[in-house]
């Protein structure tokens, strides 16, 4: 994208310019492909143990009202902490797989909030071992 000069040609949204060249793809889809797959420097390796712990602790610390948080903020904090750029889906997939794994191990049928799930992770080494 940089080589083609799209950043200077249409500085506000160069994905719109690319859409003009490849009309079968919408700008939003082109942008998502760039962010998730093509952006130079993306690290597609699986998360290491420190990154997994960072994701859990970050979510625990930044969980907002209605058990919400912004993935974009997590990605930028991970980049700052580990000096590597990750696609959004890698920590998301890790979090949802961890959540699903924990829920499958709980025998009762009550619905747990993300904060309740997080509280299960840290203090109990057996559960952390099971998810790990």
JSON list of C-alpha atoms in Angstrom, two decimals:
[
{"chain": "A", "resi": 1, "resn": "UNK", "atom": "CA", "xyz": [0.00, 0.00, 0.00]},
{"chain": "A", "resi": 2, "resn": "UNK", "atom": "CA", "xyz": [2.85, 2.34, 0.81]},
{"chain": "A", "resi": 3, "resn": "UNK", "atom": "CA", "xyz": [4.62, 1.42, -2.43]},
{"chain": "A", "resi": 4, "resn": "UNK", "atom": "CA", "xyz": [1.55, 2.33, -4.47]},
{"chain": "A", "resi": 5, "resn": "UNK", "atom": "CA", "xyz": [1.35, 5.76, -2.84]},
{"chain": "A", "resi": 6, "resn": "UNK", "atom": "CA", "xyz": [-2.13, 5.24, -1.42]},
{"chain": "A", "resi": 7, "resn": "UNK", "atom": "CA", "xyz": [-1.18, 6.89, 1.87]},
{"chain": "A", "resi": 8, "resn": "UNK", "atom": "CA", "xyz": [-0.47, 10.22, 0.18]},
{"chain": "A", "resi": 9, "resn": "UNK", "atom": "CA", "xyz": [-3.04, 9.95, -2.60]},
{"chain": "A", "resi": 10, "resn": "UNK", "atom": "CA", "xyz": [-6.02, 9.74, -0.26]},
{"chain": "A", "resi": 11, "resn": "UNK", "atom": "CA", "xyz": [-4.69, 10.33, 3.26]},
{"chain": "A", "resi": 12, "resn": "UNK", "atom": "CA", "xyz": [-8.00, 10.09, 5.14]},
{"chain": "A", "resi": 13, "resn": "UNK", "atom": "CA", "xyz": [-9.04, 6.66, 3.83]},
{"chain": "A", "resi": 14, "resn": "UNK", "atom": "CA", "xyz": [-6.82, 5.03, 1.25]},
{"chain": "A", "resi": 15, "resn": "UNK", "atom": "CA", "xyz": [-8.90, 1.85, 1.39]},
{"chain": "A", "resi": 16, "resn": "UNK", "atom": "CA", "xyz": [-11.56, 3.75, -0.56]},
{"chain": "A", "resi": 17, "resn": "UNK", "atom": "CA", "xyz": [-8.99, 4.42, -3.28]},
{"chain": "A", "resi": 18, "resn": "UNK", "atom": "CA", "xyz": [-8.06, 0.74, -3.42]},
{"chain": "A", "resi": 19, "resn": "UNK", "atom": "CA", "xyz": [-11.76, -0.13, -3.68]},
{"chain": "A", "resi": 20, "resn": "UNK", "atom": "CA", "xyz": [-11.85, 1.89, -6.91]},
{"chain": "A", "resi": 21, "resn": "UNK", "atom": "CA", "xyz": [-9.12, -0.33, -8.33]},
{"chain": "A", "resi": 22, "resn": "UNK", "atom": "CA", "xyz": [-10.66, -3.57, -7.02]},
{"chain": "A", "resi": 23, "resn": "UNK", "atom": "CA", "xyz": [-14.42, -2.86, -7.09]},
{"chain": "A", "resi": 24, "resn": "UNK", "atom": "CA", "xyz": [-15.48, -6.39, -6.12]},
{"chain": "A", "resi": 25, "resn": "UNK", "atom": "CA", "xyz": [-14.17, -5.72, -2.58]},
{"chain": "A", "resi": 26, "resn": "UNK", "atom": "CA", "xyz": [-15.56, -3.03, -0.30]},
{"chain": "A", "resi": 27, "resn": "UNK", "atom": "CA", "xyz": [-13.20, -0.66, 1.51]},
{"chain": "A", "resi": 28, "resn": "UNK", "atom": "CA", "xyz": [-14.14, -2.15, 4.88]},
{"chain": "A", "resi": 29, "resn": "UNK", "atom": "CA", "xyz": [-13.17, -5.65, 3.75]},
{"chain": "A", "resi": 30, "resn": "UNK", "atom": "CA", "xyz": [-9.91, -4.38, 2.25]},
{"chain": "A", "resi": 31, "resn": "UNK", "atom": "CA", "xyz": [-9.09, -2.58, 5.51]},
{"chain": "A", "resi": 32, "resn": "UNK", "atom": "CA", "xyz": [-9.83, -5.68, 7.58]},
{"chain": "A", "resi": 33, "resn": "UNK", "atom": "CA", "xyz": [-7.63, -7.85, 5.36]},
{"chain": "A", "resi": 34, "resn": "UNK", "atom": "CA", "xyz": [-4.80, -5.32, 5.70]},
{"chain": "A", "resi": 35, "resn": "UNK", "atom": "CA", "xyz": [-5.11, -5.17, 9.49]},
{"chain": "A", "resi": 36, "resn": "UNK", "atom": "CA", "xyz": [-5.45, -8.94, 10.03]},
{"chain": "A", "resi": 37, "resn": "UNK", "atom": "CA", "xyz": [-3.18, -10.42, 7.36]},
{"chain": "A", "resi": 38, "resn": "UNK", "atom": "CA", "xyz": [-1.10, -8.08, 5.22]},
{"chain": "A", "resi": 39, "resn": "UNK", "atom": "CA", "xyz": [0.22, -5.26, 7.39]},
{"chain": "A", "resi": 40, "resn": "UNK", "atom": "CA", "xyz": [4.02, -5.47, 7.57]},
{"chain": "A", "resi": 41, "resn": "UNK", "atom": "CA", "xyz": [5.37, -6.61, 10.92]},
{"chain": "A", "resi": 42, "resn": "UNK", "atom": "CA", "xyz": [2.32, -8.61, 12.04]},
{"chain": "A", "resi": 43, "resn": "UNK", "atom": "CA", "xyz": [3.21, -11.48, 14.34]},
{"chain": "A", "resi": 44, "resn": "UNK", "atom": "CA", "xyz": [0.95, -14.47, 13.61]},
{"chain": "A", "resi": 45, "resn": "UNK", "atom": "CA", "xyz": [2.69, -16.83, 16.05]},
{"chain": "A", "resi": 46, "resn": "UNK", "atom": "CA", "xyz": [0.62, -18.26, 18.91]},
{"chain": "A", "resi": 47, "resn": "UNK", "atom": "CA", "xyz": [0.63, -16.26, 22.13]},
{"chain": "A", "resi": 48, "resn": "UNK", "atom": "CA", "xyz": [3.36, -17.20, 24.57]},
{"chain": "A", "resi": 49, "resn": "UNK", "atom": "CA", "xyz": [2.73, -17.71, 28.29]},
{"chain": "A", "resi": 50, "resn": "UNK", "atom": "CA", "xyz": [3.56, -14.10, 29.22]},
{"chain": "A", "resi": 51, "resn": "UNK", "atom": "CA", "xyz": [1.22, -12.73, 26.55]},
{"chain": "A", "resi": 52, "resn": "UNK", "atom": "CA", "xyz": [-1.60, -15.02, 27.69]},
{"chain": "A", "resi": 53, "resn": "UNK", "atom": "CA", "xyz": [-1.17, -13.85, 31.27]},
{"chain": "A", "resi": 54, "resn": "UNK", "atom": "CA", "xyz": [-1.07, -10.24, 30.06]},
{"chain": "A", "resi": 55, "resn": "UNK", "atom": "CA", "xyz": [-4.37, -10.68, 28.19]},
{"chain": "A", "resi": 56, "resn": "UNK", "atom": "CA", "xyz": [-6.11, -12.12, 31.27]},
{"chain": "A", "resi": 57, "resn": "UNK", "atom": "CA", "xyz": [-4.73, -9.47, 33.64]},
{"chain": "A", "resi": 58, "resn": "UNK", "atom": "CA", "xyz": [-5.45, -6.65, 31.17]},
{"chain": "A", "resi": 59, "resn": "UNK", "atom": "CA", "xyz": [-9.07, -7.74, 30.77]},
{"chain": "A", "resi": 60, "resn": "UNK", "atom": "CA", "xyz": [-9.39, -8.08, 34.54]},
{"chain": "A", "resi": 61, "resn": "UNK", "atom": "CA", "xyz": [-8.06, -4.54, 35.01]},
{"chain": "A", "resi": 62, "resn": "UNK", "atom": "CA", "xyz": [-9.97, -2.89, 32.14]},
{"chain": "A", "resi": 63, "resn": "UNK", "atom": "CA", "xyz": [-13.36, -4.58, 32.33]},
{"chain": "A", "resi": 64, "resn": "UNK", "atom": "CA", "xyz": [-15.96, -1.86, 32.04]},
{"chain": "A", "resi": 65, "resn": "UNK", "atom": "CA", "xyz": [-19.69, -1.61, 32.65]},
{"chain": "A", "resi": 66, "resn": "UNK", "atom": "CA", "xyz": [-21.72, -4.48, 31.23]},
{"chain": "A", "resi": 67, "resn": "UNK", "atom": "CA", "xyz": [-18.51, -6.57, 31.21]},
{"chain": "A", "resi": 68, "resn": "UNK", "atom": "CA", "xyz": [-17.18, -4.71, 28.18]},
{"chain": "A", "resi": 69, "resn": "UNK", "atom": "CA", "xyz": [-13.73, -3.65, 27.05]},
{"chain": "A", "resi": 70, "resn": "UNK", "atom": "CA", "xyz": [-12.08, -2.49, 23.82]},
{"chain": "A", "resi": 71, "resn": "UNK", "atom": "CA", "xyz": [-9.99, -5.02, 21.93]},
{"chain": "A", "resi": 72, "resn": "UNK", "atom": "CA", "xyz": [-8.25, -2.20, 20.11]},
{"chain": "A", "resi": 73, "resn": "UNK", "atom": "CA", "xyz": [-6.88, -0.91, 23.43]},
{"chain": "A", "resi": 74, "resn": "UNK", "atom": "CA", "xyz": [-5.69, -4.37, 24.41]},
{"chain": "A", "resi": 75, "resn": "UNK", "atom": "CA", "xyz": [-3.85, -4.78, 21.09]},
{"chain": "A", "resi": 76, "resn": "UNK", "atom": "CA", "xyz": [-2.09, -1.43, 21.44]},
{"chain": "A", "resi": 77, "resn": "UNK", "atom": "CA", "xyz": [-1.12, -2.18, 25.07]},
{"chain": "A", "resi": 78, "resn": "UNK", "atom": "CA", "xyz": [0.22, -5.59, 24.00]},
{"chain": "A", "resi": 79, "resn": "UNK", "atom": "CA", "xyz": [2.24, -3.95, 21.25]},
{"chain": "A", "resi": 80, "resn": "UNK", "atom": "CA", "xyz": [3.69, -1.49, 23.75]},
{"chain": "A", "resi": 81, "resn": "UNK", "atom": "CA", "xyz": [4.43, -4.20, 26.32]},
{"chain": "A", "resi": 82, "resn": "UNK", "atom": "CA", "xyz": [5.88, -6.89, 24.03]},
{"chain": "A", "resi": 83, "resn": "UNK", "atom": "CA", "xyz": [7.09, -4.78, 21.07]},
{"chain": "A", "resi": 84, "resn": "UNK", "atom": "CA", "xyz": [5.25, -6.96, 18.59]},
{"chain": "A", "resi": 85, "resn": "UNK", "atom": "CA", "xyz": [2.17, -6.23, 16.52]},
{"chain": "A", "resi": 86, "resn": "UNK", "atom": "CA", "xyz": [-0.62, -8.80, 16.77]},
{"chain": "A", "resi": 87, "resn": "UNK", "atom": "CA", "xyz": [-3.77, -9.16, 14.67]},
{"chain": "A", "resi": 88, "resn": "UNK", "atom": "CA", "xyz": [-6.90, -8.50, 16.75]},
{"chain": "A", "resi": 89, "resn": "UNK", "atom": "CA", "xyz": [-8.13, -12.06, 16.34]},
{"chain": "A", "resi": 90, "resn": "UNK", "atom": "CA", "xyz": [-5.24, -13.79, 18.12]},
{"chain": "A", "resi": 91, "resn": "UNK", "atom": "CA", "xyz": [-5.95, -12.41, 21.62]},
{"chain": "A", "resi": 92, "resn": "UNK", "atom": "CA", "xyz": [-9.71, -12.52, 20.94]},
{"chain": "A", "resi": 93, "resn": "UNK", "atom": "CA", "xyz": [-9.56, -16.19, 19.98]},
{"chain": "A", "resi": 94, "resn": "UNK", "atom": "CA", "xyz": [-7.42, -16.93, 23.03]},
{"chain": "A", "resi": 95, "resn": "UNK", "atom": "CA", "xyz": [-9.85, -15.15, 25.38]},
{"chain": "A", "resi": 96, "resn": "UNK", "atom": "CA", "xyz": [-12.97, -16.79, 23.98]},
{"chain": "A", "resi": 97, "resn": "UNK", "atom": "CA", "xyz": [-11.34, -20.25, 23.93]},
{"chain": "A", "resi": 98, "resn": "UNK", "atom": "CA", "xyz": [-10.20, -19.78, 27.53]},
{"chain": "A", "resi": 99, "resn": "UNK", "atom": "CA", "xyz": [-13.68, -18.66, 28.54]},
{"chain": "A", "resi": 100, "resn": "UNK", "atom": "CA", "xyz": [-15.28, -21.61, 26.75]},
{"chain": "A", "resi": 101, "resn": "UNK", "atom": "CA", "xyz": [-12.79, -24.03, 28.31]},
{"chain": "A", "resi": 102, "resn": "UNK", "atom": "CA", "xyz": [-13.47, -22.71, 31.81]},
{"chain": "A", "resi": 103, "resn": "UNK", "atom": "CA", "xyz": [-17.22, -22.82, 31.34]},
{"chain": "A", "resi": 104, "resn": "UNK", "atom": "CA", "xyz": [-17.04, -26.44, 30.22]},
{"chain": "A", "resi": 105, "resn": "UNK", "atom": "CA", "xyz": [-15.18, -27.34, 33.41]},
{"chain": "A", "resi": 106, "resn": "UNK", "atom": "CA", "xyz": [-17.77, -25.76, 35.70]},
{"chain": "A", "resi": 107, "resn": "UNK", "atom": "CA", "xyz": [-20.41, -28.29, 36.62]},
{"chain": "A", "resi": 108, "resn": "UNK", "atom": "CA", "xyz": [-23.33, -26.03, 37.48]},
{"chain": "A", "resi": 109, "resn": "UNK", "atom": "CA", "xyz": [-25.49, -24.36, 34.83]},
{"chain": "A", "resi": 110, "resn": "UNK", "atom": "CA", "xyz": [-25.41, -20.74, 36.01]},
{"chain": "A", "resi": 111, "resn": "UNK", "atom": "CA", "xyz": [-24.17, -18.10, 33.55]},
{"chain": "A", "resi": 112, "resn": "UNK", "atom": "CA", "xyz": [-20.91, -16.45, 34.61]},
{"chain": "A", "resi": 113, "resn": "UNK", "atom": "CA", "xyz": [-19.80, -12.94, 33.72]},
{"chain": "A", "resi": 114, "resn": "UNK", "atom": "CA", "xyz": [-16.29, -12.36, 32.34]},
{"chain": "A", "resi": 115, "resn": "UNK", "atom": "CA", "xyz": [-15.30, -10.85, 35.71]},
{"chain": "A", "resi": 116, "resn": "UNK", "atom": "CA", "xyz": [-16.41, -14.00, 37.52]},
{"chain": "A", "resi": 117, "resn": "UNK", "atom": "CA", "xyz": [-14.42, -16.10, 35.06]},
{"chain": "A", "resi": 118, "resn": "UNK", "atom": "CA", "xyz": [-11.37, -13.90, 35.61]},
{"chain": "A", "resi": 119, "resn": "UNK", "atom": "CA", "xyz": [-11.69, -14.32, 39.35]},
{"chain": "A", "resi": 120, "resn": "UNK", "atom": "CA", "xyz": [-11.46, -18.07, 38.82]},
{"chain": "A", "resi": 121, "resn": "UNK", "atom": "CA", "xyz": [-8.19, -17.81, 36.91]},
{"chain": "A", "resi": 122, "resn": "UNK", "atom": "CA", "xyz": [-5.63, -16.10, 39.13]},
{"chain": "A", "resi": 123, "resn": "UNK", "atom": "CA", "xyz": [-6.08, -17.39, 42.67]},
{"chain": "A", "resi": 124, "resn": "UNK", "atom": "CA", "xyz": [-6.66, -21.04, 41.77]},
{"chain": "A", "resi": 125, "resn": "UNK", "atom": "CA", "xyz": [-3.51, -22.70, 40.34]},
{"chain": "A", "resi": 126, "resn": "UNK", "atom": "CA", "xyz": [-5.46, -25.85, 39.46]},
{"chain": "A", "resi": 127, "resn": "UNK", "atom": "CA", "xyz": [-7.83, -23.97, 37.15]},
{"chain": "A", "resi": 128, "resn": "UNK", "atom": "CA", "xyz": [-4.97, -22.01, 35.60]},
{"chain": "A", "resi": 129, "resn": "UNK", "atom": "CA", "xyz": [-3.20, -25.32, 35.00]},
{"chain": "A", "resi": 130, "resn": "UNK", "atom": "CA", "xyz": [-6.32, -26.75, 33.33]},
{"chain": "A", "resi": 131, "resn": "UNK", "atom": "CA", "xyz": [-6.61, -23.80, 30.93]},
{"chain": "A", "resi": 132, "resn": "UNK", "atom": "CA", "xyz": [-3.08, -23.56, 30.11]}
]
